[in-house]
Amino acid sequence: MTERTQIYIDGTWTDGASHIENRSPSDTSDLIGLYAQADASLLDEALAAARLAQPVWWAAGIQKRHDVLMAIGTEMMARAEEIGRLLSREEGKPLAEGKGEVYRAGQFFTYFAAEVLRQHGDLAESVRPGIEIDVRREPVGVVAIISPWNFPVATPAWKIAPALAFGNAVVWKPANVTPASAVALTEIISRQDIPKGLFNLVSGAGRDVGQRLVESKQVDAISFTGSVPVGRGIAAAAIANMTKVQMEMGSKNPLIVMDDADLDLAVVHAAGSTFGGTGQKCTAASRLIVHASVHDVFVEKLVAAAQALKVGHALEDGTQIGPVVSEGQLSQNLEYIETGKSEGAELLCGGERLERATDGYYMAPAIFENTRNDMQINSEEMFAPITCVQKAVSYAEALAIANDTQFGLTAGIMTRSLSRASHFRANMRAGCVMVNLPTAGTDYHVPFGGRGASSYGPREQGSYAAEFYTSVKTAYVSAGEPE
C-alpha cells in the first residue's frame, strides 16, 4: 500500500488539503509515496500557532534550547544512512552524497546547540553619568523558511537550527520535488520537548502556500533559497510588511585555471565542482576560464574525466552522477545544450539523455568550449551537468572575465603563485573564494553567501547567522543613588 503522509501543524500531524506523488528520478516506476499539501486555511493555522509558541520557547531558556538542538542533531547523524538513502532515492544524488548531506545537517544542529550557550551581549559606558547600557540580542519572532530541492535536508537545517537556537518559531515550506526528506526531518523535530506550534511543516505549491506565506503579516522574517525571479518576488512582497529577508539565489561560478596550475589537480577539482550533484548545486563551477597556454591540454584531460564518470541509479554501487531531479529539469538542460550550439559554442562531449536499466532522467555530462560571457550558457544559471570553457591570455584577463557577471557566490583559482592567489582573494567579487580547491564545498561554522544577484540580506551559517535571526536591543538604565 502506498504511503500517504500528513503535514505538521500546531504540534499535530494532520491531513492536508490534497496530496502529490513523489517518484524517484532514478526509476520513475518507484513511487515513494503520496505527500500532503497545505492550503491557505492550514497555513493560517500554522502561523497563528507559531505566534503563540514563540514567546514560550524564548522563556524556556538557553539550556532547554541547547538540549533540544543537540538531540535533533545527534539523531540525524545517527540515522544518516537511513535518511540519506531516502534522500538519494527521491532527489537522485549518489548514496554517499545523500548520507553525507544528512550527517552534515546534523552537524548544523549540534553547532547551533553550542551557539545557544555562547550568546553574549555587550556592556557600554554612557556619555551621561549614572547610566548603564547593555546591548543584547532577542529573537525576531516567527520565521518563514522556504527551501530548495537540491539539498533537501542540509539547506533547511542551516536555517531551522539557528532559527530555533535564537528563540524563534518556524513555519517551513519545503520544495515539493523532495517531500520525503522534509517529512523525515520534521518527524525528528516533532518528537522533541518543544512548545506546541513552535515548528510547522506546510508543504504546498509556491503560487498558493508560498505566496501567502511571504505576504503574511504574521511573519517577522523570511529565509529563502531558490531562483532569482522567485527571490525578487519575495522581496517585493516582504517590503509591504517591512519583513526582514535573507535570500540565497542564483550563481554562475567561475574557476580560473592558470598556466602554473597543477593541471591534474585542476581537472579533478573542475570535474567535481561542475558535475558533482549532477551540476545541481548553487556552488557548481559552470564557467571554466583557462589560460591559453594550457587550454588544450586541460580541455583534453577534462573531457576524458567527464566521459569516465559513471552515470547511474542513485542507489547503485559505483554511481558518480545520479539522474537529473525531474523531467522538467532535464528538458530545460537539453534546451540549454541546443542554445549553446545555436550561440556558436562547440560541444565537446555529452549533453544527451542517457538510457539506463531503469526509466530515469539521466544525462551525459557536457562540456562546451569557445564560449563567451555574452552567451546565454555563460550568463544564466543552468543548474545542470554542463560547463563552459573560456580562454584567457593572462591572469588579468581571466579575472576580468570571472568578474563579468551579475552573480557573485563562489569563485576559484588554480595556481601555484602566491601573488596571484592573494590578488584573487582580494579582487574577486564573490562571497566565497577558493584557492586550489573546488568551488563547491563549504564548512558549516563560517558564513556562507554571495553578492550581486546571488544573495540579499545577512549571511547564513556560523556566528554570522545571528544577524538575521535576532534583533539587537540597546537598554539604558539609571539606577539612581542608593539610600
PDB file of C-alpha atoms in Angstrom, residues 24-26 80-103 149-152 181 271-272 274-281 309-325 361-363 365 385:
ATOM      1  CA  SER A  24      12.283   8.573  -7.835  1.00  0.00           C
ATOM      2  CA  PRO A  25      14.156  10.307 -10.684  1.00  0.00           C
ATOM      3  CA  SER A  26      16.365   7.196 -10.848  1.00  0.00           C
ATOM      4  CA  ALA A  80      22.481   9.342   8.254  1.00  0.00           C
ATOM      5  CA  GLU A  81      22.476   6.007   6.401  1.00  0.00           C
ATOM      6  CA  GLU A  82      18.713   5.525   6.652  1.00  0.00           C
ATOM      7  CA  ILE A  83      17.613   9.094   5.873  1.00  0.00           C
ATOM      8  CA  GLY A  84      20.408   9.539   3.337  1.00  0.00           C
ATOM      9  CA  ARG A  85      19.089   6.563   1.382  1.00  0.00           C
ATOM     10  CA  LEU A  86      15.608   8.119   1.330  1.00  0.00           C
ATOM     11  CA  LEU A  87      17.068  11.458   0.260  1.00  0.00           C
ATOM     12  CA  SER A  88      19.048   9.900  -2.593  1.00  0.00           C
ATOM     13  CA  ARG A  89      16.049   7.892  -3.673  1.00  0.00           C
ATOM     14  CA  GLU A  90      13.863  10.965  -4.099  1.00  0.00           C
ATOM     15  CA  GLU A  91      16.434  13.610  -5.174  1.00  0.00           C
ATOM     16  CA  GLY A  92      18.786  11.489  -7.259  1.00  0.00           C
ATOM     17  CA  LYS A  93      22.203  12.258  -5.784  1.00  0.00           C
ATOM     18  CA  PRO A  94      24.511   9.262  -5.245  1.00  0.00           C
ATOM     19  CA  LEU A  95      24.014   7.477  -1.938  1.00  0.00           C
ATOM     20  CA  ALA A  96      27.347   8.598  -0.488  1.00  0.00           C
ATOM     21  CA  GLU A  97      26.348  12.216  -1.082  1.00  0.00           C
ATOM     22  CA  GLY A  98      22.907  11.651   0.399  1.00  0.00           C
ATOM     23  CA  LYS A  99      24.339  10.147   3.587  1.00  0.00           C
ATOM     24  CA  GLY A 100      26.926  12.900   3.794  1.00  0.00           C
ATOM     25  CA  GLU A 101      24.263  15.568   3.455  1.00  0.00           C
ATOM     26  CA  VAL A 102      22.185  14.168   6.317  1.00  0.00           C
ATOM     27  CA  TYR A 103      25.235  13.885   8.560  1.00  0.00           C
ATOM     28  CA  TRP A 149      15.119  20.589  -3.552  1.00  0.00           C
ATOM     29  CA  ASN A 150      18.837  20.217  -4.352  1.00  0.00           C
ATOM     30  CA  PHE A 151      19.873  19.980  -0.688  1.00  0.00           C
ATOM     31  CA  PRO A 152      16.538  18.988   0.851  1.00  0.00           C
ATOM     32  CA  SER A 181      13.228  14.404   3.220  1.00  0.00           C
ATOM     33  CA  ALA A 271      35.082  17.956 -12.765  1.00  0.00           C
ATOM     34  CA  GLY A 272      33.996  17.672  -9.143  1.00  0.00           C
ATOM     35  CA  THR A 274      30.979  21.046 -12.283  1.00  0.00           C
ATOM     36  CA  PHE A 275      29.396  17.616 -12.281  1.00  0.00           C
ATOM     37  CA  GLY A 276      29.065  16.752  -8.588  1.00  0.00           C
ATOM     38  CA  GLY A 277      25.429  16.534  -7.562  1.00  0.00           C
ATOM     39  CA  THR A 278      24.601  16.343 -11.296  1.00  0.00           C
ATOM     40  CA  GLY A 279      25.559  20.016 -11.521  1.00  0.00           C
ATOM     41  CA  GLN A 280      22.560  20.887  -9.362  1.00  0.00           C
ATOM     42  CA  LYS A 281      24.493  22.969  -6.833  1.00  0.00           C
ATOM     43  CA  LEU A 309      32.210   9.396 -14.888  1.00  0.00           C
ATOM     44  CA  LYS A 310      29.626   6.701 -14.185  1.00  0.00           C
ATOM     45  CA  VAL A 311      26.087   8.000 -14.591  1.00  0.00           C
ATOM     46  CA  GLY A 312      23.521   5.747 -12.964  1.00  0.00           C
ATOM     47  CA  HIS A 313      20.877   4.987 -10.372  1.00  0.00           C
ATOM     48  CA  ALA A 314      21.443   6.959  -7.187  1.00  0.00           C
ATOM     49  CA  LEU A 315      21.436   3.815  -5.019  1.00  0.00           C
ATOM     50  CA  GLU A 316      23.631   1.731  -7.317  1.00  0.00           C
ATOM     51  CA  ASP A 317      27.189   0.966  -6.227  1.00  0.00           C
ATOM     52  CA  GLY A 318      29.763   2.969  -8.139  1.00  0.00           C
ATOM     53  CA  THR A 319      27.427   5.698  -9.344  1.00  0.00           C
ATOM     54  CA  GLN A 320      29.240   9.037  -9.502  1.00  0.00           C
ATOM     55  CA  ILE A 321      26.488  11.101 -11.100  1.00  0.00           C
ATOM     56  CA  GLY A 322      22.836  10.410 -10.454  1.00  0.00           C
ATOM     57  CA  PRO A 323      19.868  11.459 -12.572  1.00  0.00           C
ATOM     58  CA  VAL A 324      18.591  14.988 -13.000  1.00  0.00           C
ATOM     59  CA  VAL A 325      15.908  15.675 -10.380  1.00  0.00           C
ATOM     60  CA  TYR A 361      16.194  11.304 -16.006  1.00  0.00           C
ATOM     61  CA  TYR A 362      19.796  10.538 -16.920  1.00  0.00           C
ATOM     62  CA  MET A 363      22.061  12.962 -18.782  1.00  0.00           C
ATOM     63  CA  PRO A 365      27.938  15.438 -18.518  1.00  0.00           C
ATOM     64  CA  PRO A 385      25.842  18.930 -15.526  1.00  0.00           C
TER      65      PRO A 385
END
